[in-house]
Each structure stands twice: as C-alpha cells, then as structure tokens.
XYZ file of C-alpha atoms in Angstrom:
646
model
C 9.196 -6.700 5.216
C 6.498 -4.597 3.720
C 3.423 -6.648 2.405
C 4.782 -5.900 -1.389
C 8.409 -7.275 -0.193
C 7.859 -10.448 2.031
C 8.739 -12.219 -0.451
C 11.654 -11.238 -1.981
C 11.037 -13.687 -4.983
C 7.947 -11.364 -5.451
C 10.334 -8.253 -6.638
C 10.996 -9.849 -9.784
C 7.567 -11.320 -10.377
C 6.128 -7.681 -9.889
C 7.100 -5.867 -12.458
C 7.469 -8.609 -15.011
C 3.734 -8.885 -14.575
C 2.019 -6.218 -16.376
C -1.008 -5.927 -18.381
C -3.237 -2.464 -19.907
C -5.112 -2.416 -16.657
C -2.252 -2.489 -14.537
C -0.194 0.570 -16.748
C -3.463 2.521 -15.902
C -3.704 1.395 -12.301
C -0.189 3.289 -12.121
C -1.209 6.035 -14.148
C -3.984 7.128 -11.752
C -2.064 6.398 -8.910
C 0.463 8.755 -10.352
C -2.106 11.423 -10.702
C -3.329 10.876 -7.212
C 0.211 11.238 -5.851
C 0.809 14.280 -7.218
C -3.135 15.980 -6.751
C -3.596 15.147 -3.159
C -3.106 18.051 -0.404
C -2.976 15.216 2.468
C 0.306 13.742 3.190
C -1.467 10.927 4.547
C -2.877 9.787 1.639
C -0.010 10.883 -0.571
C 2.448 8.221 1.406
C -0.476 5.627 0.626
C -0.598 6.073 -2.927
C 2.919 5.707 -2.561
C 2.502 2.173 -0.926
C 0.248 1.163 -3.600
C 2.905 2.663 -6.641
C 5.829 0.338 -5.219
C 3.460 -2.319 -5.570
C 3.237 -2.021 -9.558
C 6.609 0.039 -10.352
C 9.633 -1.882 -11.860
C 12.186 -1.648 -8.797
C 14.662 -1.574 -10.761
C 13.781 1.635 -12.623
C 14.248 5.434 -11.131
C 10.603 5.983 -10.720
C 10.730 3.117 -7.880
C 13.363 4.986 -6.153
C 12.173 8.478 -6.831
C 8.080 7.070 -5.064
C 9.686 5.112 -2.764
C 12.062 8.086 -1.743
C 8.863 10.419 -0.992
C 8.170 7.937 1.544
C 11.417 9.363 3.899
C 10.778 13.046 2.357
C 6.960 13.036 3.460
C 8.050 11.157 6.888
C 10.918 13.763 7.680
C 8.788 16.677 7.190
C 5.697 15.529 9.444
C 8.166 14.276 11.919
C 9.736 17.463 12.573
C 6.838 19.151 12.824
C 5.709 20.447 16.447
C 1.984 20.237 15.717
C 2.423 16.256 14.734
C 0.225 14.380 17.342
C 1.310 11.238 19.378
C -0.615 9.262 16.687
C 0.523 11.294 13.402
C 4.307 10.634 14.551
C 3.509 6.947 15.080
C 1.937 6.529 11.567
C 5.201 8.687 9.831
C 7.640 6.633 12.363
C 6.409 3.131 10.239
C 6.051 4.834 7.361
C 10.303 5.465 7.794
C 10.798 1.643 8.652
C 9.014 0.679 5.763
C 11.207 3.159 3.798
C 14.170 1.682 5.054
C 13.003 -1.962 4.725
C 12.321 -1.597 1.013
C 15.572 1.069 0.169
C 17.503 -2.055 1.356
C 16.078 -4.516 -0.868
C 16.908 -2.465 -4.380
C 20.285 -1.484 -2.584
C 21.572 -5.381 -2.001
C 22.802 -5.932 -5.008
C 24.676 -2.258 -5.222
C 26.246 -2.283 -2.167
C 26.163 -5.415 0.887
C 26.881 -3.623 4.072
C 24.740 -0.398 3.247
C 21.571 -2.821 2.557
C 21.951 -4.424 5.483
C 22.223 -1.094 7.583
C 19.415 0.425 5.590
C 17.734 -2.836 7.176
C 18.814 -2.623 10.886
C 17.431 0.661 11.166
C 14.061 -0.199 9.691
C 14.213 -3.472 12.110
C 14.711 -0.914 15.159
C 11.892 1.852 14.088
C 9.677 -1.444 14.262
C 10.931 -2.518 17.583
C 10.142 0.925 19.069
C 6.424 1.259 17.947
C 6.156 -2.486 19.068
C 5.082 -3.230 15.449
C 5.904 -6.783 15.668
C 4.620 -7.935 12.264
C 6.861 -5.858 10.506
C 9.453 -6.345 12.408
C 9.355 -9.801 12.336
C 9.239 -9.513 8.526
C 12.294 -7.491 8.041
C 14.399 -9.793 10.453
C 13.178 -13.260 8.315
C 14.003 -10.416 5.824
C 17.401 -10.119 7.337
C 17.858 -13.757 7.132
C 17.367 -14.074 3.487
C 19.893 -10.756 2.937
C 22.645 -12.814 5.258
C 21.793 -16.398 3.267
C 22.739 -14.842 -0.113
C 25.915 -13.823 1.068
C 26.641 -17.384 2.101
C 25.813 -16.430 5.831
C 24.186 -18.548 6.629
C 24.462 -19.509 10.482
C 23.186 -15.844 11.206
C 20.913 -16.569 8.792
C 18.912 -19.504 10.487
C 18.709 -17.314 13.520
C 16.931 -14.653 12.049
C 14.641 -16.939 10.434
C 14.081 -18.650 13.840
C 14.105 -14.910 15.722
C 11.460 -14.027 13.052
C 9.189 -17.586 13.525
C 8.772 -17.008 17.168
C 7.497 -13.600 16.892
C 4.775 -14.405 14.329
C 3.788 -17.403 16.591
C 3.573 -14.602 19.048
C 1.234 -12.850 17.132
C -0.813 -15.739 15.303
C 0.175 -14.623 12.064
C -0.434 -17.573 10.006
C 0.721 -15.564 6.724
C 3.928 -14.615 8.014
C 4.499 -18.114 9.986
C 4.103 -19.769 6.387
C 6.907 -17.283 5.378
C 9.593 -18.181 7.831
C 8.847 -21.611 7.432
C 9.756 -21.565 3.755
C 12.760 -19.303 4.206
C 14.272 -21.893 7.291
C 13.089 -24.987 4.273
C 15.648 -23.292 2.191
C 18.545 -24.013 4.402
C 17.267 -27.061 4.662
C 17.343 -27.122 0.538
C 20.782 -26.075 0.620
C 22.129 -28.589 2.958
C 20.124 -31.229 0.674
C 18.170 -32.230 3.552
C 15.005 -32.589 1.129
C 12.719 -34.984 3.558
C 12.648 -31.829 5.909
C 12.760 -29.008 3.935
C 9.345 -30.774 1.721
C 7.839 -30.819 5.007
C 7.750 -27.257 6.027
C 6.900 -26.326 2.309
C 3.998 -28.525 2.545
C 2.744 -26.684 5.492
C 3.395 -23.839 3.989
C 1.135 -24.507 1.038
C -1.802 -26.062 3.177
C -1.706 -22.420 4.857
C -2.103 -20.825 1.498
C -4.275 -23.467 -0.263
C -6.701 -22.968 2.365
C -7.413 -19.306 1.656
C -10.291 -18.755 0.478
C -10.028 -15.712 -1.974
C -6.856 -16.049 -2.887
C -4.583 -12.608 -4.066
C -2.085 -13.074 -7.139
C 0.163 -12.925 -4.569
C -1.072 -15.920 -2.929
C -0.951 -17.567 -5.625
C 2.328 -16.677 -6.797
C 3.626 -18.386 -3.413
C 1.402 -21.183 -4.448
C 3.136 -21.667 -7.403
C 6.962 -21.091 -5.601
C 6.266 -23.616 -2.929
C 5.188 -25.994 -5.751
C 8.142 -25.698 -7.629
C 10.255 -26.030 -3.995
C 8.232 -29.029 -3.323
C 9.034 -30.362 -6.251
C 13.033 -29.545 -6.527
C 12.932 -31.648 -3.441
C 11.931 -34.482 -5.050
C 13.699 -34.132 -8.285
C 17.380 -33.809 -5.428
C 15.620 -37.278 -4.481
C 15.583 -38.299 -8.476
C 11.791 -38.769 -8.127
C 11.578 -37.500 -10.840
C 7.418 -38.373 -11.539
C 6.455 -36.868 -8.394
C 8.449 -34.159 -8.868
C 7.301 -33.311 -12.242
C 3.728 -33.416 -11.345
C 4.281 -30.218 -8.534
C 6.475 -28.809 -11.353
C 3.101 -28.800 -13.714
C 1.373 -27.561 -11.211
C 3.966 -24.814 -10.628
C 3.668 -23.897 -14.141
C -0.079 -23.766 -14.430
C 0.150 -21.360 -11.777
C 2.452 -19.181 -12.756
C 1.064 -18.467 -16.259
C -2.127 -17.794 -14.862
C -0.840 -15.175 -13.083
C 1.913 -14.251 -15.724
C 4.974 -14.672 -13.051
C 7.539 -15.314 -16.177
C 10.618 -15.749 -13.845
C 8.970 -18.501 -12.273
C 7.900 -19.804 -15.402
C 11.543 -20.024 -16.265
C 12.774 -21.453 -13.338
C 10.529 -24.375 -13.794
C 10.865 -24.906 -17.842
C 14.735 -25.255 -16.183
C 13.820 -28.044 -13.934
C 11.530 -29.710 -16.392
C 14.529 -29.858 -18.656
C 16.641 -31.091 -16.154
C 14.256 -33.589 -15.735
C 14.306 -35.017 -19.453
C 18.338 -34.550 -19.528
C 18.619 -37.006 -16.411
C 16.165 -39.581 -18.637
C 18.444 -39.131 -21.515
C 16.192 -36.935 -23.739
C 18.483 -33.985 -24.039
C 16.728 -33.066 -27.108
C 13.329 -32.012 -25.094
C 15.805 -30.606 -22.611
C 17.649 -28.301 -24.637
C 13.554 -27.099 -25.916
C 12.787 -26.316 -22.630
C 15.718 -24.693 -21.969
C 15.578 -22.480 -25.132
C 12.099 -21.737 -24.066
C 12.332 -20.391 -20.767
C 15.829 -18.638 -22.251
C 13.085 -16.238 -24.449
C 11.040 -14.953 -21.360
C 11.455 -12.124 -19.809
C 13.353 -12.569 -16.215
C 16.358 -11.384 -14.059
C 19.773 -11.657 -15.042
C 19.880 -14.170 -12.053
C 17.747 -16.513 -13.187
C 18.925 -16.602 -16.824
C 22.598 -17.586 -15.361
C 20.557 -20.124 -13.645
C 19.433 -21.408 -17.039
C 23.209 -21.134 -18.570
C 24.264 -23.573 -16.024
C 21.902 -25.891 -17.453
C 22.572 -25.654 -20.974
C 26.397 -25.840 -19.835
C 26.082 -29.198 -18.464
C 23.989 -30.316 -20.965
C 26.515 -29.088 -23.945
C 29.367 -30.789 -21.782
C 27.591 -34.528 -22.043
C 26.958 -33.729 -25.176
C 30.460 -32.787 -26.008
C 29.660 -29.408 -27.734
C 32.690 -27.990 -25.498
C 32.892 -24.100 -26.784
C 29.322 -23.786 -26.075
C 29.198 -25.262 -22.586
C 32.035 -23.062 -22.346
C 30.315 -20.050 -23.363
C 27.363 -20.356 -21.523
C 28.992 -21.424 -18.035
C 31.257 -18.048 -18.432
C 28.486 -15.860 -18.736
C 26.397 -17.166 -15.397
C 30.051 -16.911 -13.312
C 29.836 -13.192 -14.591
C 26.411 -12.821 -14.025
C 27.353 -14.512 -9.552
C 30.167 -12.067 -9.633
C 28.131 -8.952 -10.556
C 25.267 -9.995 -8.139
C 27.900 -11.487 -5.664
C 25.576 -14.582 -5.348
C 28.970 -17.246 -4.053
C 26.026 -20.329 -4.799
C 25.956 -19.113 -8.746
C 29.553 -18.297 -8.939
C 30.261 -22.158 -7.038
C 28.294 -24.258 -9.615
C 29.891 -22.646 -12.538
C 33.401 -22.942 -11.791
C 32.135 -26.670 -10.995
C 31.003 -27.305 -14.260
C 33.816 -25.582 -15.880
C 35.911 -27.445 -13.855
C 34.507 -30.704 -15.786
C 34.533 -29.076 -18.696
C 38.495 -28.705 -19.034
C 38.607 -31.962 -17.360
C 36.978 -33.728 -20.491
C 39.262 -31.222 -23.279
C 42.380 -32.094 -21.000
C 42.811 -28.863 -19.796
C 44.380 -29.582 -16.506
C 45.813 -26.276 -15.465
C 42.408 -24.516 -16.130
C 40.428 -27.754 -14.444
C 42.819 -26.823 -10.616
C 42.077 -23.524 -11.048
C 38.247 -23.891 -11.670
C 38.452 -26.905 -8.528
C 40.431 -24.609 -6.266
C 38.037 -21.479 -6.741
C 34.953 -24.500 -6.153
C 36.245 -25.326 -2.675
C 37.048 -21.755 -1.970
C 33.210 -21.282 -2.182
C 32.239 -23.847 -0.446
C 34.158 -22.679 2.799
C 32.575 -19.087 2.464
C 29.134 -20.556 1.942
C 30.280 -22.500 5.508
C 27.514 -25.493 4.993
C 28.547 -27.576 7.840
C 28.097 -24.687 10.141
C 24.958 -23.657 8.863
C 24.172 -27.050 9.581
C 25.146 -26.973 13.287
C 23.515 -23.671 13.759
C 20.135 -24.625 12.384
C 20.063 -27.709 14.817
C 21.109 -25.700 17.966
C 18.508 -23.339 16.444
C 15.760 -25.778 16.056
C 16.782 -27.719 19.499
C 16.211 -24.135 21.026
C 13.138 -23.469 19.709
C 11.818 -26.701 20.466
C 12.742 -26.490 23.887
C 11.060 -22.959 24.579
C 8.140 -23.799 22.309
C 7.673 -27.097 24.968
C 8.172 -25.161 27.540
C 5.606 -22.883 26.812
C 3.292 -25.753 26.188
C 3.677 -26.780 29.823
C 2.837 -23.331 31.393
C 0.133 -23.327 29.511
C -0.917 -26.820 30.598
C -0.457 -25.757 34.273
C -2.853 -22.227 33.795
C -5.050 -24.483 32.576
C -5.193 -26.967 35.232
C -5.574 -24.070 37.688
C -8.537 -22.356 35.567
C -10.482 -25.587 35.911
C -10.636 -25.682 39.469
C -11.988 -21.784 39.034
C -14.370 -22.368 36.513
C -17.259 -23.230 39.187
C -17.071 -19.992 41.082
C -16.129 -18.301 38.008
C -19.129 -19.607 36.184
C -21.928 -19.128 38.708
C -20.546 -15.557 38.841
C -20.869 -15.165 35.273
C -24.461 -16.541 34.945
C -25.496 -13.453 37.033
C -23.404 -11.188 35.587
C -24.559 -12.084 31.993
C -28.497 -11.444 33.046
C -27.532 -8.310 34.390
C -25.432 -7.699 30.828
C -28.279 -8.791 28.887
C -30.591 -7.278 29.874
C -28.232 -3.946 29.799
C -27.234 -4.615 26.147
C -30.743 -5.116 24.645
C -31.732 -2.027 26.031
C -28.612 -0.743 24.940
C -28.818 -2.167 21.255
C -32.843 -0.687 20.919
C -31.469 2.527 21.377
C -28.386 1.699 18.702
C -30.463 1.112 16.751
C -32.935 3.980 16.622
C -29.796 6.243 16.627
C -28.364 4.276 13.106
C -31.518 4.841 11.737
C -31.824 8.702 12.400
C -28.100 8.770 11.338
C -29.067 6.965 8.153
C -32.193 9.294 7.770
C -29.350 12.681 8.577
C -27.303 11.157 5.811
C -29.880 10.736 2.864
C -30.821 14.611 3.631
C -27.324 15.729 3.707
C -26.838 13.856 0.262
C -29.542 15.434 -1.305
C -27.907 18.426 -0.820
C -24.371 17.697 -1.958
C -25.120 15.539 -4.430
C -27.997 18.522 -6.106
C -27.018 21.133 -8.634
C -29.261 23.361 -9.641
C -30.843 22.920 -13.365
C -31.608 26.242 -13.808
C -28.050 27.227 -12.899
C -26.860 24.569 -15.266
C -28.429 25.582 -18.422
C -28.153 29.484 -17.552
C -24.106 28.627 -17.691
C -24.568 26.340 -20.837
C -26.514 29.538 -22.610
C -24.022 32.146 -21.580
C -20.812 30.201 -22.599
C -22.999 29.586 -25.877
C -23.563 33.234 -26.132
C -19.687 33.788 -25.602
C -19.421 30.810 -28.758
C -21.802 33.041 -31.208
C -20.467 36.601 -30.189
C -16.610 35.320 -30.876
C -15.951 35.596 -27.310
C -13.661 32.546 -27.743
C -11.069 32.510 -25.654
C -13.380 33.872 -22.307
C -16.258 31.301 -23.486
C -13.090 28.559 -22.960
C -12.080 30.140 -19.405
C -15.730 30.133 -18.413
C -16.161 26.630 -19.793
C -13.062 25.294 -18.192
C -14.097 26.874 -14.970
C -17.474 25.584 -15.056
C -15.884 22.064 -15.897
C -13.801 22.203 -12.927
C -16.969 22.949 -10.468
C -19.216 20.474 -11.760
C -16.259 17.667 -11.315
C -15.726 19.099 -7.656
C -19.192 18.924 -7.293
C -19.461 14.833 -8.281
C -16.367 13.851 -6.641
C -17.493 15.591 -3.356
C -20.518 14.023 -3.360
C -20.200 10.764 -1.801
C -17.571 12.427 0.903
C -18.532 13.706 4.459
C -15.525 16.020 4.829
C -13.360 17.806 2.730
C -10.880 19.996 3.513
C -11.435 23.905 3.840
C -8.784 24.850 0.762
C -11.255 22.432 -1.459
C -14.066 24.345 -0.222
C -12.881 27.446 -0.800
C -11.658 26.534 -4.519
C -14.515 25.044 -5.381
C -16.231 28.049 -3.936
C -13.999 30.782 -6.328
C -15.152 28.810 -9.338
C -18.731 28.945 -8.050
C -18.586 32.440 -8.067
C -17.046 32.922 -10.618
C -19.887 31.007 -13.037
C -22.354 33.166 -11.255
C -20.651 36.501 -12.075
C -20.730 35.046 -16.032
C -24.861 34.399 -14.969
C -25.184 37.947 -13.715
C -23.403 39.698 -16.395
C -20.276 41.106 -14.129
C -22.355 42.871 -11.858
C -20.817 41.830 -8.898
C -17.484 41.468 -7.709
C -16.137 38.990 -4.631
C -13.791 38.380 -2.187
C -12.953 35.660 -0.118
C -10.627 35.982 3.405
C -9.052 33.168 5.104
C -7.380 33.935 8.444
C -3.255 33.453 8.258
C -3.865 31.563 11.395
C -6.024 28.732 9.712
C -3.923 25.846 7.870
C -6.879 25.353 5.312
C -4.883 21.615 4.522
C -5.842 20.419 7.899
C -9.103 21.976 8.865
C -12.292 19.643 7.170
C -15.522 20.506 7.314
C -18.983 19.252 5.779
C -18.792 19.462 1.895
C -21.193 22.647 0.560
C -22.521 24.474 3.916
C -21.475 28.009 2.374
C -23.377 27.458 -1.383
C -26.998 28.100 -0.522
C -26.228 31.185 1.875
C -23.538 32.725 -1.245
C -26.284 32.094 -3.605
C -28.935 33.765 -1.394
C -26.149 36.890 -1.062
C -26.224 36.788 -4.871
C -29.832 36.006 -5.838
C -31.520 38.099 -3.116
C -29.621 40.729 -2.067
C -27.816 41.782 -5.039
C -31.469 41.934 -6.999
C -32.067 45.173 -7.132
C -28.214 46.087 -8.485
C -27.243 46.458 -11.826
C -23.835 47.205 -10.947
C -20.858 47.354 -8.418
C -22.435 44.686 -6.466
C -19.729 43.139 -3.737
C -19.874 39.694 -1.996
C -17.370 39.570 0.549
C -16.524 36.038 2.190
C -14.528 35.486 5.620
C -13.261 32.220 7.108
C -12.540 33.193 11.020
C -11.269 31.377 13.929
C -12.932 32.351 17.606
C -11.826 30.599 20.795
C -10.629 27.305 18.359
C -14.301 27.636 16.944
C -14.473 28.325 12.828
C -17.055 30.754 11.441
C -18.211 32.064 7.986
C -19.820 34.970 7.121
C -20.704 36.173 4.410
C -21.635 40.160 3.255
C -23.182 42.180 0.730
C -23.939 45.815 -0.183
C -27.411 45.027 -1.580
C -30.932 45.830 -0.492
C -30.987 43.859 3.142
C -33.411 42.247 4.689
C -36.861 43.839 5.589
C -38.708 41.970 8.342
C -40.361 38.922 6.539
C -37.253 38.144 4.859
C -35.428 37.820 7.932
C -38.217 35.414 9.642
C -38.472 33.241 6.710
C -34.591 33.952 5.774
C -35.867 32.851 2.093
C -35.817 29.437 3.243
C -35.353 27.654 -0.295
C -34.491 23.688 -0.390
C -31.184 23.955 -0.098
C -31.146 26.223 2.771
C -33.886 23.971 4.855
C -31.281 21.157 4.369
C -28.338 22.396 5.170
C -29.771 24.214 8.652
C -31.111 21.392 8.732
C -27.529 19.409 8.543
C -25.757 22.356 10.753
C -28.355 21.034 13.660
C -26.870 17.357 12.918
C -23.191 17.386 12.891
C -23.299 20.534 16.046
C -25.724 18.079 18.110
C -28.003 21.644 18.857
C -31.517 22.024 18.217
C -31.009 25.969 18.949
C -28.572 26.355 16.590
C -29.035 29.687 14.896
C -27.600 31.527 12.055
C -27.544 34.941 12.024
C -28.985 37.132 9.696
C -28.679 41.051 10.388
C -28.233 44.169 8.013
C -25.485 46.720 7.493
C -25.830 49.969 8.434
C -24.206 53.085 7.975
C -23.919 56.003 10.428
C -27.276 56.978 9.645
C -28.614 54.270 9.988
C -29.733 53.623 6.254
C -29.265 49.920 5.035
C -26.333 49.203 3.132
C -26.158 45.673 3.339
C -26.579 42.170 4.488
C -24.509 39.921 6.548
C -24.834 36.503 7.389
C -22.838 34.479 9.810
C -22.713 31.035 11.402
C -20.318 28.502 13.295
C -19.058 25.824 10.952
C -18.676 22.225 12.410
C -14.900 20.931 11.579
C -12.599 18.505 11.876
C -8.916 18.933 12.426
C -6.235 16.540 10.926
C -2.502 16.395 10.538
C-alpha cells in the first residue's frame, strides 16, 4: 500500500496521534488544497492530508476522493502527456489502495475489489513497490477474514517482489505480516525470528520517522507476545517495556493499550490479578479502536471468571463478541464465545456452555488453521527452492565473469584513461558553467526579490490620505490590494517559475496601486489570447514590472488625464510574447538608445539573455503613429521564455 497505509496497524495510530502542531499542519495543508491552480500539487497535498486526517471521519473520504476526481479529469484529457497520464494512472491505484482500507470493515468483497484494481493499475506502470505493497496488503485483508491460505501467498507473492527490488523497508513488512501466521498457528520460535529481523532492519535506521518507530514499538510488543505464548514471561515483559516506552514517545495510544493488556496478562498468570485488573482499567481509559477495546474485554472477562465475579465476566465478554460481529473479525468473535463458554460452565449453565462450544469450533473451521498451516509450508518450501535456485545462477555468472575479468580489465584500464581524462575536462567546464548559473541566479533574485521604497511609502501615504479624507471603505480596497501584491511579491521570490495567471494577477493589483499613486490618470487593460491555458504556461516571475512601470512613469509623464496602458499576452508559431502600449509622449531618439535603462530593467534584459541562451536578444521599442505621422504612443514588445506543464 501507500507509504501512509503499509501498515495497516498505522491507521489507527494516525489519527489518535495529534498534537497543536499537527491540527495546523492540516490546516495549511487544507488551505493549500484548495489555493493551488496545479492539479499536480493539489493531489500531493492530498497525499500529505490522508497522512494526518482521522480515516474514519468524512473529510478522509471527501481528500482522499479528490484523488480519483483530479485523476479522472487529467486522464481524459487529450493534451495529457505520456508522463502526466503515468503520474494520474498511480495516483488512481493509490486511490483505490487506500478507498479499500476504510471500506473493509463496511463491506468485504467491495474492499477487496477496490484492491484488485489498484493491484492491476500498479502492474501496468510496472510500479512494483506499490504493487507489492497492496498484494502483502491483500494478504492482511484475506487473514482477517480467516483466509488465510490465500493469505500466506500474497504475503510470499509480495516478499519476492521486494527482494526483487532491494527494498529493505518493504521486505521488513512482509516478513512481519508472514510472522503473524506464524503467531496464529502458535509457532512462536519462528514467528520471533522474522520479527527480530524485522526490527534489526528498522533499529538500524539512522534518522528514524515516527513511523519507524511506531513499527519499532509493534515488533516489540510481537516479539514479546511470543514469549509471553512461551510463558516467559521476564523476557517477554522486558520487549513489552520497551514497547511501551516507545509508544508514548510517539503518543501511539492503541498500542499503548494493547500492551498495558499483555502486561496485565502477565501479572494475572503470576496470580496478582489485582495489578492486572489496574492495567487493564488503564489502558480501558485511552483513546483506541473499538477493536482493541474488545481485545481488552476479553481480558477482564477471564480475569472476572477466576475470580468468580460471573455477571461481569459476562458483561464484558458480550460486548467484545458484538464488537467481532460488527467488524466481522471470526478470531475476536472465537475467543469470546470460548470464554463464555467457561463461563456457563462454572454457573452450570450447560445449555448456554454447547451453544457457546459449538459456535467455538464453528470458528475454528472458518479460520481453517491446519490449512493455513500446509499452505505456508508449501509456500515457504517454494520460495526456498526458487530463492536457491537463484543463488546457483548467480554462482554460475559469476564463475563465468571471473574467467572475463582479465580481458575485461586490461580493456578497462585504457578505457578509464581515455574517460579520465574526458571527464576532468568535462567537470572544469561544469564547473565554470555552475558558477555563471549561480552568478545568473543572484542577479535574477535581486530583481524578484526588490520592491521599490519609493513605491512603498508613496502607497502607504495615499491609503493614509484615503484614512484622513474619510475615504474608508476605498482606503480598505486599496490597502487590501496592496496587501495582496506585496505577499505575491515575497512568496514569488524564492521561485523560478510561476505560472502566467499568477503573473497576470499579481500584475492587475500592480496596476492597480499605481493608478491610486497617479491619482486615476490612467486606465489599463490586460489581453490574454483564448488560445493560451494561463494554468499551464510558466514563465520567469516579474519580466513585465519594470517595462509596465516604464509605460507608466515615462510615457504617461506628461498626461494629466485619460492616460491608457494596454497589455497583450500573444502566442506566435508556439512562441509567447508581451507587449505592452501607451498613448503618451513616445520615445524621442535618446530615449530609445538608452531605453531608460533603470536597475530593474538592466537586470531583467539582463535575465531575458539567460534563460533564451541569446546574446542578441532584443526588445523592441518603437512609437505609435497615426496617419500623419504624429506620435501617439509607445509600444514595447519582447519574446517571453516559458515553460509548459500539464
């Protein structure tokens, strides 16, 4: 599955985790979601909402149903390249993955088609890691519904494709799921084994994630059920500490639970049921799953029934057979009707005690132990076989690649002093490029990342004016607007692209300020071809500013009034151009040499020349005429460098 459902323990620990920096985490992402043009990014937020969102609630539906709306729409679009419709195609499988895991407990049969067609979207973009996790996936779907021969082949299935892969993460994770059968079938000696490995793998990290250690602190608590099934009950209460530490340090309360059970458990079988019932009562008043609170019933059940406190035991042991009926977990529902079975045993109760034994054995068959057994065997005899197998190919390519290595090697001595020497020439001129890069990029800051003072206080004075004159409700307008430009302006800073319907925005509110600065003397319009999907074309971040402001500043000096800036976005031969026009004075001679090179002109020519890769790039500056040739106008035009993304 998904990285935020591999382990399907993990749903529950999710959203019982939760702190103040976590409810903002989702807040933002929220806002992110539902600001951002790209549907690329959208779907990601997405990812990263799942992640923190109760699964249980509608929003985790709702988010994780945008996934398959977002996925749908880009799919069936024509213009959706080779590598867009690869990127939606997983985005769908990981839609389906996940829909299955909140639809198990609703419905069987539709979670486990929801899951089948997420496995096959995998299998047909050869995306073998997440296949591999939805059939282990698979496995653990089939195992709660007492499957559990088809289980232990998908675990197996699973296992040899992250072998195939090297993926030591997701290797750890089929080894755990295959020691559960073990767990099951209460061969403990084996199933501690693979845990063990397991938790070397994730001990060894170095930088572990809460989620890492969150399946530290499961595999502890397996480790240590094994040994308390072995009534080593030291050893097994050491891992069980460690378990615990673990999960409170991470805040993973259903695991807490889960182990103040076995701890309990552990002081009932040495007689001190008083400490038991404690434990049990404590891990009863955390916050968990219905599942694991029936878990903790059953506990308290057996414990009332030794201590003869029959209506209680009684009471409690009903209420986790509901709880495995409602979740259709057969294991729950079979150790209930066990224990209630001793229950009217002891009150003499022997018409209740067959029915509770009859319904025990009829669980038993479904949960079909002694053919899981058979099945993981043949399964693990299989594997062992092919995984030998492959060992002795490989032996044999080896054997032949030593008797090559000679010829091979003299032929590579050569090769590599012809490659060096290639490569240092090669990595001189690397590096003289980075630097001019680096060198482009501090220039092309400077100009996104300046705003001009002047401009700045001119805007504070005039909204002031607004303030004092009782202008109040155009003061806020122009205030708001003005607020809006100077947060475009910081959050574009630090990006090379953005896309052309952010430019053009941020260049309306530009404007807009400046007609407040200039008293209304001007008017402006900006043009956008219907041909050009401003979502998808990016371009450099504030190329048009300097040559609007110049428009404004320079050719609009000598107007008091009626002045008209008209802007055009145009597509030639798949090239994109501005332009930009005014009805002012023009440009006389000198002005069109010098083209009032200010700062922020200088650098962005100066950035044009960079991102086009021509030294003759030229914009052109040329005045408006009318039929008699008087000067109505200037005009200037240039090609803008842009990227295009679906």
């Amino acid at each position: 599955m998904h990285k935020f459902a591999r382990i399907t323990a993990f749903i529950a620990f999710l959203f019982l985790f939760s702190n103040a920096y976590a409810q903002d985490n989702i807040d933002s992402l929220k806002i992110a979601f539902k600001n951002s043009k790209q549907d690329t990014l959208r779907v990601k937020t997405v990812y990263r909402l799942l992640v923190n969102l109760p699964p249980d609630e509608k929003e985790f539906d709702y988010y994780l149903g945008q996934i398959k709306v977002l996925a749908d729409k880009n799919l069936a679009k024509e213009s959706t390249s080779e590598k867009g419709k690869l990127f939606w195609k997983k985005a769908l499988g990981k839609y389906y993955v996940n829909k299955s895991e909140i639809t198990f407990y609703t419905n069987n049969d539709a979670a486990m088609q929801l899951l089948d067609k997420g496995i096959q979207i995998f299998s047909e973009v050869k995306d073998i890691s997440q296949m591999a996790d939805a059939i282990v996936g698979k496995g653990i779907f089939l195992r709660r519904m007492g499957r559990t021969p088809e289980a232990v082949e998908c675990y197996y299935k699973g296992l040899k494709y992250f072998e195939q892969i090297k993926d030591k993460d997701g290797i750890a994770y089929a080894q755990m799921s295959i020691a559960a059968v073990y767990k099951d079938q209460k061969k403990d000696a084996e199933a501690i084994a693979l845990n063990k490995k397991a938790l070397a793998y994730f001990e060894s990290i170095k930088k572990p994630t809460m989620e890492d250690i969150g399946t530290q602190a499961e595999l502890n608590h397996t480790i240590g059920h094994g040994y308390f099934n072995n009534q080593k009950y030291d050893i097994a209460e050491q891992y069980f500490n460690k378990a615990m530490t673990q999960a409170k340090q991470i805040g993973y309360t259903s695991l807490m639970s889960t182990v103040l059970d076995k701890i309990g458990r552990i002081h009932y079988q040495r007689g001190e049921n008083d400490i038991a019932y404690q434990k049990y009562q404590e891990a009863l008043n955390l916050p968990q799953p219905e599942l694991y609170k029936a878990n903790l019933y059953i506990s308290i059940g057996e414990l009332c029934i030794a201590e003869k406190k029959y209506a209680e035991a009684e009471s409690y042991l009903t209420q986790a057979n509901t709880i495995g009926k409602k979740l259709n977990d057969l294991n729950m529902q079979m150790y209930a009707v066990r224990y209630l079975n001793a229950l009217y045993k002891d009150t003499k109760n022997y018409e209740k005690a067959l029915s509770m034994f009859e319904l025990y054995k009829t669980f038993q068959d479904s949960i079909k132990v002694s053919d899981s057994r058979n099945t993981l065997k043949e399964q693990q005899l299989k594997y062992d076989f092919e995984k030998k197998e492959l060992n002795s190919k490989l032996l044999n390519q080896k054997e032949t690649a030593v008797k090559n290595n000679w010829l091979i090697g003299l032929s590579a001595i050569l090769l590599l002093v012809l490659l060096g020497g290639y490569f240092y020439y090669r990595n001189n001129k690397q590096k003289q490029a980075i630097t001019v890069l680096e060198k482009e990029q501090i220039k092309q800051k400077l100009l996104v990342t300046q705003m001009n003072p002047h401009f700045i206080f001119n805007s504070i004075d005039n909204i002031q004016g607004l303030i004092h004159s009782n202008k109040d409700e155009e003061a806020v307008n122009y205030l708001t607007k003005f607020s809006k430009l100077t947060r475009q302006i910081l959050e574009n800073s630090n990006e090379n692209y953005i896309s052309l319907e952010e430019e053009v925005e941020m260049t309306k509110n530009y404007l807009s300020i400046q007609q407040l600065l200039y008293d209304n003397k001007f008017s402006f319009n900006i043009t956008i071809e219907k041909e050009i999907n401003q979502e998808a074309i990016f371009l450099p971040p504030m190329l048009t500013q300097p040559f609007i402001e110049n428009a404004i500043k320079h050719g609009l000096s000598n107007t008091s009034e009626n002045g008209k800036i008209n802007i055009h976005f145009y597509l030639r031969e798949s090239k994109l151009f501005f332009e930009v026009t005014d009805n002012g004075k023009g440009f006389d001679a000198a002005q069109k040499s010098t083209s009032h090179k200010s700062l922020a002109m200088t650098i962005t020519k100066e950035r044009l020349v960079s991102y086009t890769k021509n030294q003759d790039f030229v914009v052109q500056a040329d005045n408006i005429k009318d039929n008699n040739e008087n000067v109505v106008g200037a005009k200037v035009s240039f090609e803008i460098p842009y990227i295009y993304e679906n």
